[in-house]
Amino acid sequence: MQKWIVKSLVASIVGLSLATTALAADPAKKNIVIGTTVGDFGDMVKLQVKPILEKEGYSVKLIEFTDYVRPNLALSEGSLDVNVFQHKPYLDGFSKEHKLQLSAVFQVPTAPLGLYAGKAKSLKDIKNGASVAAPNDPSNFARALVMLNDLGWIKLKAGINPLTASQHDIAANPKNIKILSLEAAQLPRARSDADFAVINGNYATSSGIKLTEALFQEKSYAYVNWGVVRSADTAKPWVKDVIAAYNSAEFKSWANVKYAGYKFPASWK
């Protein structure tokens, strides 16, 4: 009789505990699917954000992509609830082009764009006609052009919008730089075929390239990446919980150690 009472009490306590955990999650949305590019953004979910949200009663699934097109389409179509892989200029341009209703709701630690050695091993090795591999999507290509301008390898026209710079905005190319446009994910491998490569930070780190190996890094903070949701979801409780996870003291403390050298969200200052 006593054993039965003890078992009943234990069962009641466990049930109460589970019920309390479940009530912490948005009752209308307990399963969250997050899409990221392969690498650091995926690691942030696996190692920190997923456990934090699961403690609150959510079930979290991560889907990793190797390109910059499918994550926004998947989010718009409902296959994802959140994606984390892009900066605001890219989101704005992609959403306008594809007529998507997506909203940026929180920033994440972001590895800056960097210029890395290819066949040439230092900035001093720049030669006339040198080749530079760069991301082929418009916003990241613009970032690469701004970097080359900052290096003095090309000169951009005065008064242009640096967020939308293109080949047509190059006023001078004294070193006859040959810019090779490639898919961002291919750039780490393309280093052996070019003198230099401009590589997005997440693809650099996921390929085993240390950010400290960069010969030059972009100066702008305009490209800190964002977590994005469908515009219709921005006020929902589960979105607020995702935002809270990424801005939690636990996540900040971990990220400051794990991602030294990254650019961090403005709200963290």
mmCIF file of C-alpha atoms in Angstrom:
data_model
loop_
_atom_site.group_PDB
_atom_site.id
_atom_site.type_symbol
_atom_site.label_atom_id
_atom_site.label_comp_id
_atom_site.label_asym_id
_atom_site.label_seq_id
_atom_site.Cartn_x
_atom_site.Cartn_y
_atom_site.Cartn_z
ATOM 1 C CA MET A 1 0.000 0.000 0.000
ATOM 2 C CA GLN A 2 2.787 2.415 0.945
ATOM 3 C CA LYS A 3 4.728 1.536 -2.213
ATOM 4 C CA TRP A 4 1.638 2.264 -4.309
ATOM 5 C CA ILE A 5 1.218 5.662 -2.637
ATOM 6 C CA VAL A 6 4.890 6.539 -3.236
ATOM 7 C CA LYS A 7 4.628 5.523 -6.898
ATOM 8 C CA SER A 8 1.476 7.580 -7.284
ATOM 9 C CA LEU A 9 3.124 10.620 -5.739
ATOM 10 C CA VAL A 10 6.184 10.260 -7.984
ATOM 11 C CA ALA A 11 3.961 9.922 -11.044
ATOM 12 C CA SER A 12 1.997 12.998 -10.009
ATOM 13 C CA ILE A 13 5.159 15.047 -9.497
ATOM 14 C CA VAL A 14 6.611 13.971 -12.849
ATOM 15 C CA GLY A 15 3.306 14.712 -14.567
ATOM 16 C CA LEU A 16 3.147 18.130 -12.944
ATOM 17 C CA SER A 17 6.716 18.841 -13.982
ATOM 18 C CA LEU A 18 6.011 17.882 -17.593
ATOM 19 C CA ALA A 19 2.816 19.912 -17.616
ATOM 20 C CA THR A 20 4.641 22.969 -16.285
ATOM 21 C CA THR A 21 7.307 22.604 -18.984
ATOM 22 C CA ALA A 22 4.729 22.281 -21.729
ATOM 23 C CA LEU A 23 2.854 25.355 -20.501
ATOM 24 C CA ALA A 24 6.033 27.421 -20.930
ATOM 25 C CA ALA A 25 5.813 26.938 -24.691
ATOM 26 C CA ASP A 26 3.347 28.728 -26.927
ATOM 27 C CA PRO A 27 0.292 26.407 -26.714
ATOM 28 C CA ALA A 28 -0.528 27.228 -30.336
ATOM 29 C CA LYS A 29 2.969 26.393 -31.603
ATOM 30 C CA LYS A 30 5.187 23.808 -29.935
ATOM 31 C CA ASN A 31 7.228 22.624 -32.934
ATOM 32 C CA ILE A 32 9.722 25.119 -34.378
ATOM 33 C CA VAL A 33 11.702 24.472 -37.565
ATOM 34 C CA ILE A 34 14.805 26.637 -37.961
ATOM 35 C CA GLY A 35 16.732 26.838 -41.227
ATOM 36 C CA THR A 36 20.349 27.991 -41.404
ATOM 37 C CA THR A 37 23.296 27.721 -43.719
ATOM 38 C CA VAL A 38 25.822 25.018 -42.844
ATOM 39 C CA GLY A 39 28.393 26.074 -40.266
ATOM 40 C CA ASP A 40 28.325 28.546 -37.406
ATOM 41 C CA PHE A 41 24.618 29.467 -37.638
ATOM 42 C CA GLY A 42 23.712 25.793 -37.521
ATOM 43 C CA ASP A 43 26.066 25.255 -34.581
ATOM 44 C CA MET A 44 24.407 28.101 -32.683
ATOM 45 C CA VAL A 45 21.093 26.281 -32.978
ATOM 46 C CA LYS A 46 22.434 22.810 -32.164
ATOM 47 C CA LEU A 47 24.626 23.816 -29.242
ATOM 48 C CA GLN A 48 22.631 26.613 -27.619
ATOM 49 C CA VAL A 49 19.313 27.766 -29.061
ATOM 50 C CA LYS A 50 17.731 24.309 -29.437
ATOM 51 C CA PRO A 51 18.517 23.269 -25.827
ATOM 52 C CA ILE A 52 17.285 26.617 -24.477
ATOM 53 C CA LEU A 53 13.966 26.356 -26.319
ATOM 54 C CA GLU A 54 13.535 22.684 -25.474
ATOM 55 C CA LYS A 55 13.825 23.558 -21.783
ATOM 56 C CA GLU A 56 10.745 25.711 -22.322
ATOM 57 C CA GLY A 57 8.799 22.833 -23.844
ATOM 58 C CA TYR A 58 9.361 23.377 -27.564
ATOM 59 C CA SER A 59 10.444 20.733 -30.051
ATOM 60 C CA VAL A 60 13.112 22.214 -32.349
ATOM 61 C CA LYS A 61 14.208 20.881 -35.738
ATOM 62 C CA LEU A 62 17.209 22.259 -37.642
ATOM 63 C CA ILE A 63 17.475 22.184 -41.441
ATOM 64 C CA GLU A 64 20.826 23.250 -42.920
ATOM 65 C CA PHE A 65 21.202 24.668 -46.434
ATOM 66 C CA THR A 66 24.204 25.145 -48.716
ATOM 67 C CA ASP A 67 22.845 28.092 -50.698
ATOM 68 C CA TYR A 68 21.264 31.517 -50.157
ATOM 69 C CA VAL A 69 18.098 31.009 -52.217
ATOM 70 C CA ARG A 70 16.166 28.084 -50.739
ATOM 71 C CA PRO A 71 16.037 29.264 -47.076
ATOM 72 C CA ASN A 72 13.840 32.280 -47.872
ATOM 73 C CA LEU A 73 11.614 30.365 -50.256
ATOM 74 C CA ALA A 74 11.197 27.563 -47.710
ATOM 75 C CA LEU A 75 10.340 30.100 -44.996
ATOM 76 C CA SER A 76 7.762 31.822 -47.177
ATOM 77 C CA GLU A 77 6.194 28.494 -48.164
ATOM 78 C CA GLY A 78 5.952 27.347 -44.545
ATOM 79 C CA SER A 79 8.584 24.585 -44.531
ATOM 80 C CA LEU A 80 10.547 26.684 -42.026
ATOM 81 C CA ASP A 81 9.411 28.886 -39.161
ATOM 82 C CA VAL A 82 12.640 30.868 -38.821
ATOM 83 C CA ASN A 83 15.763 31.205 -40.917
ATOM 84 C CA VAL A 84 19.167 32.519 -39.902
ATOM 85 C CA PHE A 85 21.688 33.117 -42.681
ATOM 86 C CA GLN A 86 21.361 36.596 -44.212
ATOM 87 C CA HIS A 87 22.001 40.272 -43.696
ATOM 88 C CA LYS A 88 19.322 42.931 -44.109
ATOM 89 C CA PRO A 89 20.361 44.218 -47.564
ATOM 90 C CA TYR A 90 20.124 40.681 -48.965
ATOM 91 C CA LEU A 91 16.747 40.048 -47.296
ATOM 92 C CA ASP A 92 15.322 43.313 -48.606
ATOM 93 C CA GLY A 93 16.498 42.679 -52.156
ATOM 94 C CA PHE A 94 15.400 39.027 -52.238
ATOM 95 C CA SER A 95 11.997 39.764 -50.709
ATOM 96 C CA LYS A 96 11.337 42.548 -53.200
ATOM 97 C CA GLU A 97 12.417 40.430 -56.171
ATOM 98 C CA HIS A 98 10.334 37.412 -55.145
ATOM 99 C CA LYS A 99 7.450 39.350 -53.554
ATOM 100 C CA LEU A 100 7.860 37.687 -50.148
ATOM 101 C CA GLN A 101 6.434 38.930 -46.843
ATOM 102 C CA LEU A 102 9.390 38.293 -44.510
ATOM 103 C CA SER A 103 10.621 40.292 -41.516
ATOM 104 C CA ALA A 104 13.987 40.485 -39.738
ATOM 105 C CA VAL A 105 13.391 40.216 -35.979
ATOM 106 C CA PHE A 106 16.759 39.631 -34.255
ATOM 107 C CA GLN A 107 20.469 39.839 -35.016
ATOM 108 C CA VAL A 108 23.022 37.063 -34.540
ATOM 109 C CA PRO A 109 26.824 36.946 -34.166
ATOM 110 C CA THR A 110 28.238 37.148 -37.669
ATOM 111 C CA ALA A 111 31.618 36.292 -39.135
ATOM 112 C CA PRO A 112 32.642 39.195 -41.370
ATOM 113 C CA LEU A 113 33.412 38.906 -45.073
ATOM 114 C CA GLY A 114 37.135 38.441 -45.600
ATOM 115 C CA LEU A 115 39.751 38.371 -48.323
ATOM 116 C CA TYR A 116 41.765 35.141 -48.134
ATOM 117 C CA ALA A 117 44.925 33.933 -49.808
ATOM 118 C CA GLY A 118 44.669 31.772 -52.893
ATOM 119 C CA LYS A 119 47.610 31.301 -55.215
ATOM 120 C CA ALA A 120 48.940 34.600 -53.866
ATOM 121 C CA LYS A 121 49.815 34.459 -50.179
ATOM 122 C CA SER A 122 49.827 38.099 -49.041
ATOM 123 C CA LEU A 123 48.416 41.485 -50.010
ATOM 124 C CA LYS A 124 51.887 42.462 -51.210
ATOM 125 C CA ASP A 125 51.664 39.739 -53.849
ATOM 126 C CA ILE A 126 48.975 41.605 -55.785
ATOM 127 C CA LYS A 127 49.968 41.760 -59.452
ATOM 128 C CA ASN A 128 48.565 43.316 -62.588
ATOM 129 C CA GLY A 129 45.732 41.111 -63.838
ATOM 130 C CA ALA A 130 45.333 39.280 -60.522
ATOM 131 C CA SER A 131 42.154 37.211 -60.117
ATOM 132 C CA VAL A 132 39.787 37.588 -57.165
ATOM 133 C CA ALA A 133 36.956 35.075 -56.626
ATOM 134 C CA ALA A 134 33.867 36.725 -55.089
ATOM 135 C CA PRO A 135 30.247 35.815 -54.162
ATOM 136 C CA ASN A 136 27.921 36.109 -57.149
ATOM 137 C CA ASP A 137 24.746 37.240 -55.353
ATOM 138 C CA PRO A 138 24.256 41.022 -55.722
ATOM 139 C CA SER A 139 24.492 42.131 -52.086
ATOM 140 C CA ASN A 140 27.582 40.088 -51.238
ATOM 141 C CA PHE A 141 29.191 41.025 -54.548
ATOM 142 C CA ALA A 142 28.665 44.668 -53.547
ATOM 143 C CA ARG A 143 30.429 43.970 -50.247
ATOM 144 C CA ALA A 144 33.356 42.459 -52.128
ATOM 145 C CA LEU A 145 33.627 45.542 -54.338
ATOM 146 C CA VAL A 146 33.645 47.813 -51.273
ATOM 147 C CA MET A 147 36.467 45.714 -49.792
ATOM 148 C CA LEU A 148 38.497 45.963 -52.995
ATOM 149 C CA ASN A 149 37.858 49.710 -52.983
ATOM 150 C CA ASP A 150 39.036 49.970 -49.355
ATOM 151 C CA LEU A 151 42.182 48.058 -50.336
ATOM 152 C CA GLY A 152 42.825 50.496 -53.180
ATOM 153 C CA TRP A 153 42.729 47.727 -55.784
ATOM 154 C CA ILE A 154 39.750 49.314 -57.557
ATOM 155 C CA LYS A 155 38.031 52.695 -57.274
ATOM 156 C CA LEU A 156 34.254 52.956 -57.056
ATOM 157 C CA LYS A 157 32.321 55.928 -58.440
ATOM 158 C CA ALA A 158 31.685 58.756 -55.988
ATOM 159 C CA GLY A 159 28.259 58.917 -54.388
ATOM 160 C CA ILE A 160 27.139 55.374 -55.157
ATOM 161 C CA ASN A 161 25.164 53.280 -52.677
ATOM 162 C CA PRO A 162 27.737 50.823 -51.277
ATOM 163 C CA LEU A 163 24.968 48.317 -50.509
ATOM 164 C CA THR A 164 24.111 47.978 -54.201
ATOM 165 C CA ALA A 165 27.506 48.476 -55.872
ATOM 166 C CA SER A 166 27.992 46.535 -59.108
ATOM 167 C CA GLN A 167 30.535 46.130 -61.898
ATOM 168 C CA HIS A 168 29.044 49.257 -63.524
ATOM 169 C CA ASP A 169 30.052 51.308 -60.472
ATOM 170 C CA ILE A 170 33.781 50.651 -60.897
ATOM 171 C CA ALA A 171 35.354 53.959 -61.912
ATOM 172 C CA ALA A 172 38.914 52.685 -62.157
ATOM 173 C CA ASN A 173 40.678 49.326 -62.102
ATOM 174 C CA PRO A 174 44.379 50.263 -62.193
ATOM 175 C CA LYS A 175 45.554 46.722 -61.450
ATOM 176 C CA ASN A 176 43.207 45.157 -64.020
ATOM 177 C CA ILE A 177 41.706 42.937 -61.344
ATOM 178 C CA LYS A 178 39.726 40.022 -62.786
ATOM 179 C CA ILE A 179 36.710 39.388 -60.561
ATOM 180 C CA LEU A 180 35.421 35.815 -60.782
ATOM 181 C CA SER A 181 31.792 35.539 -59.606
ATOM 182 C CA LEU A 182 30.942 32.204 -57.984
ATOM 183 C CA GLU A 183 28.342 30.682 -55.660
ATOM 184 C CA ALA A 184 29.313 31.665 -52.111
ATOM 185 C CA ALA A 185 29.553 28.029 -50.981
ATOM 186 C CA GLN A 186 32.140 27.300 -53.705
ATOM 187 C CA LEU A 187 34.538 30.063 -52.687
ATOM 188 C CA PRO A 188 36.607 28.141 -50.101
ATOM 189 C CA ARG A 189 37.421 25.534 -52.773
ATOM 190 C CA ALA A 190 38.006 28.192 -55.430
ATOM 191 C CA ARG A 191 41.036 29.576 -53.609
ATOM 192 C CA SER A 192 43.327 27.196 -55.473
ATOM 193 C CA ASP A 193 42.098 28.582 -58.812
ATOM 194 C CA ALA A 194 42.324 32.299 -58.014
ATOM 195 C CA ASP A 195 44.968 34.603 -56.582
ATOM 196 C CA PHE A 196 42.606 35.706 -53.806
ATOM 197 C CA ALA A 197 39.083 34.830 -52.670
ATOM 198 C CA VAL A 198 36.482 36.931 -50.899
ATOM 199 C CA ILE A 199 34.669 34.457 -48.638
ATOM 200 C CA ASN A 200 31.618 34.826 -46.412
ATOM 201 C CA GLY A 201 32.511 34.161 -42.803
ATOM 202 C CA ASN A 202 30.114 31.254 -42.294
ATOM 203 C CA TYR A 203 31.484 29.400 -45.323
ATOM 204 C CA ALA A 204 35.044 30.132 -44.225
ATOM 205 C CA THR A 205 34.510 28.666 -40.751
ATOM 206 C CA SER A 206 32.504 25.671 -41.992
ATOM 207 C CA SER A 207 35.421 24.868 -44.345
ATOM 208 C CA GLY A 208 37.957 24.951 -41.540
ATOM 209 C CA ILE A 209 39.339 28.369 -42.432
ATOM 210 C CA LYS A 210 40.102 30.523 -39.394
ATOM 211 C CA LEU A 211 38.871 34.110 -39.505
ATOM 212 C CA THR A 212 42.300 35.158 -38.288
ATOM 213 C CA GLU A 213 43.699 33.874 -41.600
ATOM 214 C CA ALA A 214 41.961 36.667 -43.491
ATOM 215 C CA LEU A 215 44.333 39.071 -45.187
ATOM 216 C CA PHE A 216 41.673 41.776 -44.933
ATOM 217 C CA GLN A 217 38.166 42.026 -43.410
ATOM 218 C CA GLU A 218 35.270 44.290 -44.292
ATOM 219 C CA LYS A 219 34.905 47.370 -42.129
ATOM 220 C CA SER A 220 31.115 47.813 -42.264
ATOM 221 C CA TYR A 221 28.695 46.644 -39.557
ATOM 222 C CA ALA A 222 25.770 46.864 -41.998
ATOM 223 C CA TYR A 223 26.018 43.145 -42.664
ATOM 224 C CA VAL A 224 25.455 41.631 -39.237
ATOM 225 C CA ASN A 225 23.036 38.788 -39.995
ATOM 226 C CA TRP A 226 19.426 38.445 -38.883
ATOM 227 C CA GLY A 227 16.916 35.865 -37.794
ATOM 228 C CA VAL A 228 13.908 36.131 -40.099
ATOM 229 C CA VAL A 229 10.269 35.022 -39.822
ATOM 230 C CA ARG A 230 7.146 35.438 -41.909
ATOM 231 C CA SER A 231 5.779 38.954 -41.387
ATOM 232 C CA ALA A 232 2.461 37.542 -40.202
ATOM 233 C CA ASP A 233 4.218 35.748 -37.330
ATOM 234 C CA THR A 234 6.240 38.602 -35.812
ATOM 235 C CA ALA A 235 3.963 39.179 -32.802
ATOM 236 C CA LYS A 236 3.392 35.524 -31.942
ATOM 237 C CA PRO A 237 4.583 34.233 -28.533
ATOM 238 C CA TRP A 238 6.836 31.523 -30.010
ATOM 239 C CA VAL A 239 8.708 34.146 -32.048
ATOM 240 C CA LYS A 240 9.298 36.162 -28.898
ATOM 241 C CA ASP A 241 10.659 33.012 -27.252
ATOM 242 C CA VAL A 242 13.081 32.414 -30.148
ATOM 243 C CA ILE A 243 14.255 36.026 -29.902
ATOM 244 C CA ALA A 244 14.708 35.641 -26.142
ATOM 245 C CA ALA A 245 16.808 32.493 -26.644
ATOM 246 C CA TYR A 246 19.185 34.283 -29.013
ATOM 247 C CA ASN A 247 19.444 37.247 -26.638
ATOM 248 C CA SER A 248 19.720 35.234 -23.429
ATOM 249 C CA ALA A 249 22.640 35.710 -21.059
ATOM 250 C CA GLU A 250 23.462 32.023 -21.580
ATOM 251 C CA PHE A 251 23.764 32.408 -25.355
ATOM 252 C CA LYS A 252 25.691 35.706 -25.151
ATOM 253 C CA SER A 253 28.233 34.289 -22.696
ATOM 254 C CA TRP A 254 28.817 31.248 -24.920
ATOM 255 C CA ALA A 255 29.006 33.229 -28.170
ATOM 256 C CA ASN A 256 31.482 35.782 -26.835
ATOM 257 C CA VAL A 257 33.940 32.964 -26.173
ATOM 258 C CA LYS A 258 33.110 30.711 -29.133
ATOM 259 C CA TYR A 259 33.052 33.461 -31.750
ATOM 260 C CA ALA A 260 35.841 35.833 -30.819
ATOM 261 C CA GLY A 261 36.506 38.104 -33.780
ATOM 262 C CA TYR A 262 32.897 38.097 -34.964
ATOM 263 C CA LYS A 263 30.664 41.131 -35.272
ATOM 264 C CA PHE A 264 27.949 40.984 -32.602
ATOM 265 C CA PRO A 265 24.358 42.306 -32.521
ATOM 266 C CA ALA A 266 24.065 46.038 -31.849
ATOM 267 C CA SER A 267 21.630 45.289 -29.007
ATOM 268 C CA TRP A 268 24.388 43.473 -27.106
ATOM 269 C CA LYS A 269 26.439 46.641 -26.589
#
